[in-house]
Amino acid sequence: MSTTPPPQALSTGAQSAELSDHDGALGWLRALGPGGRRAFAGAFGGYALDSYDYFTLPLSMVALAAYFGLDSGQTGLFTTVTLVVSAVGGAVAGVVADRVGRVRALMITVITYAVFTVACGFAPTYETLLVFRALQGLGFGGEWAVGAILVAEYASARHRGRTLGAVQSSWAVGWALAAIVYTLVFSFAGGDLAWRIMFWTGALPALLVIWMRRRVHDAPHAVAVRERSARKGSFTAIFKPGLLRTTVFAGLLSTGVQGGYYTLATWVPTYLKSERGLSVVGTGGYLTFLISGAFLGYLTGGYLTDRLGRRRNIWLFALLSAICILAYANIPHGANTLLLVLGFPLGFCMSAIFSGFGSYLSELYPTEVRGTGQGFTYNTGRAVGAVFPTAVGFLADSWGVGGALVFGAIGYGIAALALLGLPETRGKELA
């Protein structure tokens, strides 16, 4: 008698083995396959570099203000200009990604922000630095959106939230690297030179990322869909009746989340030094708690966005982030231990809310305009949200930096309201 199982049993066994192989803590990574894992490595490294180059400015803000004789409003303008111009860069990068491919667009963004970050280190005047920082924003704006789409198109619907959450966690890796370099550079070099060195180091990781991306390719099925489409890379397409509502509310969602986030990312280092009186090393120590919380927040948020759904995850962490800002800004002077401890949940909550963005925005748009839609909404939110750090800068002179940070909580309220106009997309397959 034959012991060979029937075809159905073979099929069931193979499906069970595949399902088991994709379970576990790293099941999402195995599910990507070789091409997807290379894409993940490229996007992870690129976004970490993006983060590193971004944080060279906030960490150097006190030294820059002293060197150029700037007030709080002028220093806040650095961030606003970077983020406003990044909206243009991000929107353009999205169109480019839909027309020439995700990987080519990523290469352009990395080269752009690396070159102009280095140029910032040579700036002789405040105005020149402002221009170079704006041009850096062109590349900075496109990297995340394009990288997120590249990985999203490889990821399965089952694992997409945690896969994109893992990509998002690289922001904390780049932030941590910037904090380490800041602590070393400002401990051994004078403030007038240290801020320049910080900007110059922003070019170094680009060489590694460029090398990695030579081995990365777009997801084959997404390439096929884009090649068949006649409307790829079209701004008008995302404002037509079928997608207009999505574009408007996704832009508001991005505005609220990024307004709150960049308020904290820009002003917490200055707050710790100017109002809490911490040294360079002390500020680095406090940022360690904030960044550690951020890293775990990205990973946890990615997991929860698959379990709870995209909208519930964002709602939950919008509420918790607003509460944490209010608590952090109202810690009494002298309670620096409490300031240290609260940095962890603050970093955790304000980062976990981002974990669902890569999957959610990718799922809201069809393949042929996915780059355009995600690049436009994410970076429009970044540009409008950029008003928040500048508002804090001007309010800081009368309210103090700590009091003005409360303004960031308004952003999370806007994000929560924007979700009322968007659908749940958990489980959606990307063509």
Short mmCIF file of C-alpha atoms in Angstrom, two decimals:
data_model
loop_
_atom_site.label_atom_id
_atom_site.label_comp_id
_atom_site.label_asym_id
_atom_site.label_seq_id
_atom_site.Cartn_x
_atom_site.Cartn_y
_atom_site.Cartn_z
CA MET A 1 0.00 0.00 0.00
CA SER A 2 1.36 3.40 -0.91
CA THR A 3 2.43 5.70 1.90
CA THR A 4 2.50 8.78 -0.31
CA PRO A 5 0.03 11.39 1.00
CA PRO A 6 -2.60 12.72 -1.37
CA PRO A 7 -1.90 16.02 -3.20
CA GLN A 8 -4.20 17.93 -0.85
CA ALA A 9 -2.25 16.70 2.17
CA LEU A 10 1.00 17.74 0.53
CA SER A 11 -0.42 21.20 -0.16
CA THR A 12 -1.72 21.58 3.39
CA GLY A 13 1.62 20.48 4.82
CA ALA A 14 3.54 22.94 2.64
CA GLN A 15 1.21 25.78 3.64
CA SER A 16 1.62 24.90 7.31
CA ALA A 17 5.41 24.82 6.96
CA GLU A 18 5.38 28.18 5.19
CA LEU A 19 3.07 29.67 7.82
CA SER A 20 5.29 28.36 10.61
CA ASP A 21 8.41 29.72 8.90
CA HIS A 22 6.81 33.18 8.80
CA ASP A 23 5.82 33.12 12.45
CA GLY A 24 8.00 34.17 15.37
CA ALA A 25 9.86 37.34 16.20
CA LEU A 26 11.65 37.49 12.82
CA GLY A 27 8.97 35.87 10.69
CA TRP A 28 8.33 39.21 8.98
CA LEU A 29 11.99 39.34 7.87
CA ARG A 30 12.00 35.78 6.49
CA ALA A 31 8.75 36.49 4.65
CA LEU A 32 10.42 39.26 2.63
CA GLY A 33 12.62 36.84 0.68
CA PRO A 34 16.18 37.63 -0.51
CA GLY A 35 15.23 40.60 -2.70
CA GLY A 36 12.99 42.06 -0.02
CA ARG A 37 15.67 41.70 2.65
CA ARG A 38 18.15 43.59 0.49
CA ALA A 39 15.53 46.29 -0.04
CA PHE A 40 14.93 46.39 3.72
CA ALA A 41 18.67 46.76 4.42
CA GLY A 42 18.96 49.61 1.92
CA ALA A 43 15.91 51.46 3.25
CA PHE A 44 16.97 50.91 6.87
CA GLY A 45 20.48 52.26 6.24
CA GLY A 46 19.25 55.18 4.18
CA TYR A 47 16.72 56.28 6.75
CA ALA A 48 19.27 55.98 9.57
CA LEU A 49 21.55 58.29 7.59
CA ASP A 50 18.61 60.60 6.94
CA SER A 51 18.05 60.79 10.70
CA TYR A 52 21.73 61.35 11.45
CA ASP A 53 21.96 64.23 9.01
CA TYR A 54 18.74 65.78 10.34
CA PHE A 55 19.84 65.72 13.99
CA THR A 56 23.17 67.40 13.34
CA LEU A 57 21.22 70.67 13.42
CA PRO A 58 19.13 70.35 16.63
CA LEU A 59 22.14 69.03 18.55
CA SER A 60 24.28 71.92 17.34
CA MET A 61 21.60 74.58 17.83
CA VAL A 62 23.01 76.16 20.99
CA ALA A 63 26.50 76.45 19.42
CA LEU A 64 25.05 77.87 16.20
CA ALA A 65 23.03 80.47 18.10
CA ALA A 66 26.15 81.58 19.97
CA TYR A 67 28.37 81.61 16.85
CA PHE A 68 25.99 83.64 14.67
CA GLY A 69 24.30 85.61 17.50
CA LEU A 70 20.80 84.24 16.86
CA ASP A 71 17.61 84.52 18.86
CA SER A 72 15.12 81.67 19.39
CA GLY A 73 13.00 82.65 16.40
CA GLN A 74 15.97 82.58 14.03
CA THR A 75 17.16 79.19 15.26
CA GLY A 76 13.63 77.78 14.94
CA LEU A 77 13.60 79.03 11.35
CA PHE A 78 16.37 76.54 10.50
CA THR A 79 14.03 73.66 11.16
CA THR A 80 11.05 75.27 9.47
CA VAL A 81 12.98 76.02 6.27
CA THR A 82 14.37 72.47 6.19
CA LEU A 83 10.95 70.89 6.59
CA VAL A 84 9.12 73.25 4.21
CA VAL A 85 11.62 72.64 1.41
CA SER A 86 11.56 68.92 2.22
CA ALA A 87 7.89 68.96 1.26
CA VAL A 88 8.89 69.98 -2.25
CA GLY A 89 11.68 67.40 -2.33
CA GLY A 90 9.43 64.65 -0.99
CA ALA A 91 6.60 65.36 -3.42
CA VAL A 92 9.01 65.44 -6.37
CA ALA A 93 10.76 62.26 -5.18
CA GLY A 94 7.38 60.51 -5.06
CA VAL A 95 6.68 61.39 -8.68
CA VAL A 96 10.20 60.33 -9.69
CA ALA A 97 9.72 57.02 -7.86
CA ASP A 98 6.52 56.34 -9.81
CA ARG A 99 8.18 57.18 -13.11
CA VAL A 100 11.74 55.80 -12.93
CA GLY A 101 11.52 53.38 -9.99
CA ARG A 102 11.93 53.36 -6.22
CA VAL A 103 15.64 52.50 -6.05
CA ARG A 104 16.77 55.17 -8.51
CA ALA A 105 14.79 57.78 -6.60
CA LEU A 106 16.41 56.65 -3.35
CA MET A 107 19.89 57.08 -4.81
CA ILE A 108 19.08 60.65 -5.80
CA THR A 109 17.76 61.56 -2.34
CA VAL A 110 20.80 60.13 -0.50
CA ILE A 111 23.30 61.97 -2.68
CA THR A 112 21.37 65.23 -2.37
CA TYR A 113 21.12 65.39 1.41
CA ALA A 114 24.67 64.11 1.96
CA VAL A 115 26.20 66.78 -0.29
CA PHE A 116 24.32 69.68 1.26
CA THR A 117 24.81 68.48 4.84
CA VAL A 118 28.56 68.71 4.24
CA ALA A 119 28.10 72.13 2.62
CA CYS A 120 26.43 73.36 5.84
CA GLY A 121 29.73 72.82 7.64
CA PHE A 122 31.42 75.38 5.37
CA ALA A 123 28.76 78.08 5.72
CA PRO A 124 30.32 81.49 6.53
CA THR A 125 27.07 83.26 7.47
CA TYR A 126 23.65 82.54 8.93
CA GLU A 127 21.98 83.25 5.59
CA THR A 128 24.30 80.85 3.74
CA LEU A 129 23.67 78.11 6.29
CA LEU A 130 19.92 78.67 5.93
CA VAL A 131 20.18 78.19 2.13
CA PHE A 132 22.33 75.03 2.44
CA ARG A 133 20.00 73.60 5.05
CA ALA A 134 17.03 74.26 2.77
CA LEU A 135 18.75 72.44 -0.12
CA GLN A 136 19.56 69.54 2.24
CA GLY A 137 15.82 69.33 2.80
CA LEU A 138 15.25 68.45 -0.86
CA GLY A 139 16.92 65.07 -0.33
CA PHE A 140 15.76 64.67 3.26
CA GLY A 141 12.12 64.98 2.20
CA GLY A 142 12.13 62.11 -0.27
CA GLU A 143 14.14 59.38 1.44
CA TRP A 144 11.61 57.98 3.89
CA ALA A 145 8.57 57.99 1.62
CA VAL A 146 10.37 56.27 -1.25
CA GLY A 147 12.15 53.75 0.99
CA ALA A 148 8.92 52.91 2.78
CA ILE A 149 7.13 52.22 -0.50
CA LEU A 150 9.98 50.03 -1.74
CA VAL A 151 9.77 47.79 1.33
CA ALA A 152 5.96 47.91 1.55
CA GLU A 153 5.69 46.46 -1.97
CA TYR A 154 7.81 43.47 -0.91
CA ALA A 155 6.06 42.93 2.45
CA SER A 156 3.01 40.72 2.90
CA ALA A 157 -0.22 42.24 4.22
CA ARG A 158 0.13 40.10 7.34
CA HIS A 159 3.54 41.51 8.29
CA ARG A 160 3.56 44.93 6.63
CA GLY A 161 3.01 46.96 9.80
CA ARG A 162 5.90 45.45 11.77
CA THR A 163 8.14 45.38 8.67
CA LEU A 164 7.69 49.10 8.10
CA GLY A 165 7.91 49.69 11.85
CA ALA A 166 11.35 48.05 11.76
CA VAL A 167 12.39 50.36 8.91
CA GLN A 168 11.10 53.30 10.94
CA SER A 169 13.20 52.21 13.94
CA SER A 170 16.33 53.11 11.97
CA TRP A 171 15.45 56.75 12.67
CA ALA A 172 16.29 56.08 16.32
CA VAL A 173 19.54 54.38 15.26
CA GLY A 174 20.62 57.45 13.29
CA TRP A 175 19.49 59.71 16.15
CA ALA A 176 21.55 57.69 18.64
CA LEU A 177 24.62 57.83 16.38
CA ALA A 178 24.22 61.61 16.07
CA ALA A 179 23.95 61.94 19.87
CA ILE A 180 27.12 59.85 20.37
CA VAL A 181 29.08 61.86 17.80
CA TYR A 182 27.74 65.10 19.31
CA THR A 183 28.92 64.09 22.78
CA LEU A 184 32.40 63.21 21.50
CA VAL A 185 32.84 66.18 19.15
CA PHE A 186 31.57 68.84 21.55
CA SER A 187 33.63 67.35 24.40
CA PHE A 188 36.92 67.62 22.50
CA ALA A 189 36.43 70.53 20.09
CA GLY A 190 35.50 74.13 20.74
CA GLY A 191 31.93 75.14 19.99
CA ASP A 192 32.96 77.32 17.02
CA LEU A 193 34.49 74.31 15.24
CA ALA A 194 32.41 71.47 16.71
CA TRP A 195 29.20 72.35 14.90
CA ARG A 196 31.07 72.38 11.59
CA ILE A 197 32.55 68.93 12.28
CA MET A 198 29.07 67.61 13.03
CA PHE A 199 27.87 68.62 9.58
CA TRP A 200 30.99 67.27 7.85
CA THR A 201 30.50 63.82 9.36
CA GLY A 202 27.07 63.63 7.72
CA ALA A 203 28.64 62.49 4.44
CA LEU A 204 30.49 59.42 5.74
CA PRO A 205 27.67 56.82 5.95
CA ALA A 206 26.44 57.75 2.46
CA LEU A 207 29.26 55.75 0.87
CA LEU A 208 28.09 52.55 2.56
CA VAL A 209 24.45 53.13 1.68
CA ILE A 210 25.24 53.86 -1.97
CA TRP A 211 27.20 50.60 -2.15
CA MET A 212 24.32 48.66 -0.57
CA ARG A 213 21.79 50.03 -2.99
CA ARG A 214 23.66 48.73 -6.01
CA ARG A 215 22.23 45.30 -5.07
CA VAL A 216 18.64 46.44 -4.45
CA HIS A 217 15.83 46.25 -7.01
CA ASP A 218 12.18 47.29 -7.10
CA ALA A 219 9.55 44.62 -6.34
CA PRO A 220 8.90 42.88 -9.72
CA HIS A 221 5.10 42.88 -9.46
CA ALA A 222 5.07 46.62 -8.70
CA VAL A 223 7.31 47.30 -11.70
CA ALA A 224 4.87 45.40 -13.94
CA VAL A 225 1.88 47.41 -12.68
CA ARG A 226 3.66 50.75 -13.13
CA GLU A 227 4.79 49.87 -16.66
CA ARG A 228 1.20 49.05 -17.68
CA SER A 229 -0.25 52.23 -16.20
CA ALA A 230 -0.80 55.40 -18.22
CA ARG A 231 -1.20 57.71 -15.19
CA LYS A 232 1.93 56.90 -13.15
CA GLY A 233 3.53 59.80 -11.29
CA SER A 234 0.61 62.23 -11.67
CA PHE A 235 -0.23 64.93 -9.10
CA THR A 236 -3.63 65.45 -10.71
CA ALA A 237 -4.51 61.80 -10.15
CA ILE A 238 -4.34 62.06 -6.34
CA PHE A 239 -6.73 65.03 -6.40
CA LYS A 240 -9.41 63.39 -8.53
CA PRO A 241 -12.73 62.48 -6.83
CA GLY A 242 -11.69 58.90 -6.08
CA LEU A 243 -8.59 59.94 -4.11
CA LEU A 244 -9.26 63.57 -3.13
CA ARG A 245 -10.71 62.76 0.30
CA THR A 246 -7.83 60.41 1.05
CA THR A 247 -5.23 63.01 0.05
CA VAL A 248 -6.79 65.77 2.18
CA PHE A 249 -7.20 63.73 5.35
CA ALA A 250 -3.88 61.89 4.97
CA GLY A 251 -2.20 65.30 4.68
CA LEU A 252 -3.91 66.48 7.89
CA LEU A 253 -2.90 63.29 9.69
CA SER A 254 0.70 63.76 8.66
CA THR A 255 0.61 67.43 9.66
CA GLY A 256 -0.56 66.68 13.18
CA VAL A 257 1.85 63.82 13.89
CA GLN A 258 4.87 65.59 12.45
CA GLY A 259 4.02 68.93 14.05
CA GLY A 260 4.12 67.27 17.46
CA TYR A 261 7.18 65.18 16.69
CA TYR A 262 9.40 67.91 15.24
CA THR A 263 8.51 70.26 18.06
CA LEU A 264 10.08 67.78 20.46
CA ALA A 265 12.95 66.67 18.22
CA THR A 266 14.00 70.27 17.59
CA TRP A 267 13.65 71.80 21.03
CA VAL A 268 14.27 69.11 23.65
CA PRO A 269 18.12 69.39 23.40
CA THR A 270 17.89 73.17 23.81
CA TYR A 271 15.38 72.77 26.66
CA LEU A 272 17.71 70.40 28.51
CA LYS A 273 20.69 72.72 28.19
CA SER A 274 19.14 76.18 28.53
CA GLU A 275 16.36 75.60 31.09
CA ARG A 276 17.49 72.47 32.94
CA GLY A 277 21.17 73.50 32.98
CA LEU A 278 22.57 70.15 31.77
CA SER A 279 26.10 69.79 30.41
CA VAL A 280 26.92 68.31 27.01
CA VAL A 281 27.49 64.88 28.60
CA GLY A 282 24.39 65.27 30.76
CA THR A 283 22.26 66.15 27.75
CA GLY A 284 23.62 63.08 25.94
CA GLY A 285 22.64 60.91 28.93
CA TYR A 286 19.09 62.23 29.01
CA LEU A 287 18.79 61.80 25.24
CA THR A 288 19.84 58.15 25.69
CA PHE A 289 16.59 57.48 27.57
CA LEU A 290 14.56 59.39 24.98
CA ILE A 291 16.18 57.58 22.04
CA SER A 292 15.95 54.15 23.70
CA GLY A 293 12.25 54.70 24.18
CA ALA A 294 11.97 55.81 20.55
CA PHE A 295 13.65 52.66 19.21
CA LEU A 296 11.39 50.33 21.20
CA GLY A 297 8.40 52.50 20.33
CA TYR A 298 8.98 52.04 16.61
CA LEU A 299 9.19 48.25 16.97
CA THR A 300 6.21 48.00 19.33
CA GLY A 301 4.10 50.35 17.23
CA GLY A 302 4.83 48.25 14.16
CA TYR A 303 3.59 45.14 15.94
CA LEU A 304 0.48 46.88 17.27
CA THR A 305 -0.44 48.37 13.92
CA ASP A 306 -0.77 44.80 12.61
CA ARG A 307 -2.70 43.64 15.69
CA LEU A 308 -4.94 46.63 16.43
CA GLY A 309 -5.20 48.11 12.96
CA ARG A 310 -3.70 51.28 11.46
CA ARG A 311 -6.24 53.75 12.84
CA ARG A 312 -6.43 52.38 16.39
CA ASN A 313 -2.66 52.38 16.73
CA ILE A 314 -2.40 56.03 15.68
CA TRP A 315 -5.32 57.06 17.92
CA LEU A 316 -3.78 55.34 20.94
CA PHE A 317 -0.36 56.92 20.61
CA ALA A 318 -1.67 60.36 19.65
CA LEU A 319 -3.41 60.47 23.04
CA LEU A 320 -0.42 59.10 24.94
CA SER A 321 2.04 61.42 23.17
CA ALA A 322 -0.01 64.51 24.07
CA ILE A 323 -0.16 63.41 27.71
CA CYS A 324 3.61 62.82 27.80
CA ILE A 325 4.38 66.27 26.34
CA LEU A 326 2.25 67.98 28.96
CA ALA A 327 3.89 65.99 31.75
CA TYR A 328 7.44 66.48 30.44
CA ALA A 329 7.07 70.25 30.06
CA ASN A 330 5.67 70.68 33.58
CA ILE A 331 8.21 68.75 35.63
CA PRO A 332 9.34 71.08 38.46
CA HIS A 333 12.92 72.35 38.55
CA GLY A 334 15.19 70.18 40.62
CA ALA A 335 13.34 66.98 39.68
CA ASN A 336 15.90 66.00 37.04
CA THR A 337 15.62 62.30 37.90
CA LEU A 338 11.95 62.41 36.99
CA LEU A 339 12.92 64.25 33.80
CA LEU A 340 15.29 61.39 32.99
CA VAL A 341 12.71 58.66 33.64
CA LEU A 342 9.90 60.36 31.74
CA GLY A 343 12.12 60.70 28.68
CA PHE A 344 11.66 56.98 27.97
CA PRO A 345 7.83 56.95 27.62
CA LEU A 346 7.99 60.27 25.78
CA GLY A 347 10.33 58.82 23.15
CA PHE A 348 8.32 55.59 23.06
CA CYS A 349 4.93 57.18 22.38
CA MET A 350 6.00 59.88 19.92
CA SER A 351 7.79 57.21 17.83
CA ALA A 352 5.24 54.37 18.06
CA ILE A 353 2.69 56.59 16.32
CA PHE A 354 4.99 56.75 13.27
CA SER A 355 5.30 52.97 12.91
CA GLY A 356 2.01 52.62 11.08
CA PHE A 357 2.68 55.46 8.64
CA GLY A 358 4.73 53.48 6.13
CA SER A 359 2.14 50.73 5.77
CA TYR A 360 -0.93 52.97 6.10
CA LEU A 361 -0.01 55.56 3.48
CA SER A 362 1.18 52.84 1.09
CA GLU A 363 -2.16 51.03 1.42
CA LEU A 364 -4.22 54.17 0.83
CA TYR A 365 -3.00 54.60 -2.77
CA PRO A 366 -2.88 52.35 -5.86
CA THR A 367 0.52 51.23 -7.16
CA GLU A 368 0.76 53.60 -10.13
CA VAL A 369 0.45 56.73 -7.93
CA ARG A 370 1.65 55.27 -4.62
CA GLY A 371 4.90 57.23 -4.65
CA THR A 372 3.15 60.45 -5.58
CA GLY A 373 0.40 60.05 -2.97
CA GLN A 374 2.65 59.00 -0.13
CA GLY A 375 5.37 61.51 -0.99
CA PHE A 376 2.89 64.37 -1.25
CA THR A 377 0.82 63.72 1.87
CA TYR A 378 3.72 62.81 4.14
CA ASN A 379 5.82 65.78 3.11
CA THR A 380 2.98 68.28 2.96
CA GLY A 381 2.35 67.31 6.57
CA ARG A 382 6.04 67.79 7.26
CA ALA A 383 5.97 71.29 5.73
CA VAL A 384 2.83 72.49 7.52
CA GLY A 385 3.94 70.75 10.71
CA ALA A 386 7.18 72.70 10.44
CA VAL A 387 5.29 75.77 11.64
CA PHE A 388 5.18 74.20 15.10
CA PRO A 389 8.96 74.38 15.87
CA THR A 390 9.06 78.01 14.70
CA ALA A 391 6.05 78.87 16.85
CA VAL A 392 7.83 77.32 19.83
CA GLY A 393 10.93 79.38 19.01
CA PHE A 394 9.01 82.65 19.10
CA LEU A 395 6.92 81.66 22.13
CA ALA A 396 10.04 80.54 24.03
CA ASP A 397 11.11 84.12 24.68
CA SER A 398 7.97 84.78 26.72
CA TRP A 399 6.80 81.30 27.80
CA GLY A 400 10.14 79.57 28.15
CA VAL A 401 11.04 76.56 26.01
CA GLY A 402 9.36 74.15 28.43
CA GLY A 403 6.07 76.02 28.37
CA ALA A 404 6.13 76.42 24.61
CA LEU A 405 6.64 72.67 24.09
CA VAL A 406 2.99 72.21 25.09
CA PHE A 407 2.15 73.64 21.66
CA GLY A 408 3.24 70.28 20.21
CA ALA A 409 0.30 68.53 21.91
CA ILE A 410 -2.05 70.40 19.57
CA GLY A 411 -0.53 68.50 16.66
CA TYR A 412 -1.55 65.15 18.08
CA GLY A 413 -5.10 66.41 18.49
CA ILE A 414 -5.19 67.30 14.78
CA ALA A 415 -3.94 63.79 13.91
CA ALA A 416 -6.68 62.12 15.95
CA LEU A 417 -9.38 64.16 14.21
CA ALA A 418 -7.96 63.47 10.74
CA LEU A 419 -8.45 59.73 11.20
CA LEU A 420 -12.22 60.27 11.13
CA GLY A 421 -11.96 60.82 7.38
CA LEU A 422 -9.77 57.80 6.54
CA PRO A 423 -10.58 54.08 6.17
CA GLU A 424 -8.93 51.13 7.93
CA THR A 425 -6.56 49.27 5.55
CA ARG A 426 -5.16 46.42 7.66
CA GLY A 427 -4.84 43.23 5.61
CA LYS A 428 -4.87 44.96 2.22
CA GLU A 429 -2.71 43.32 -0.46
CA LEU A 430 -0.63 45.65 -2.63
CA ALA A 431 -0.80 44.92 -6.37
#
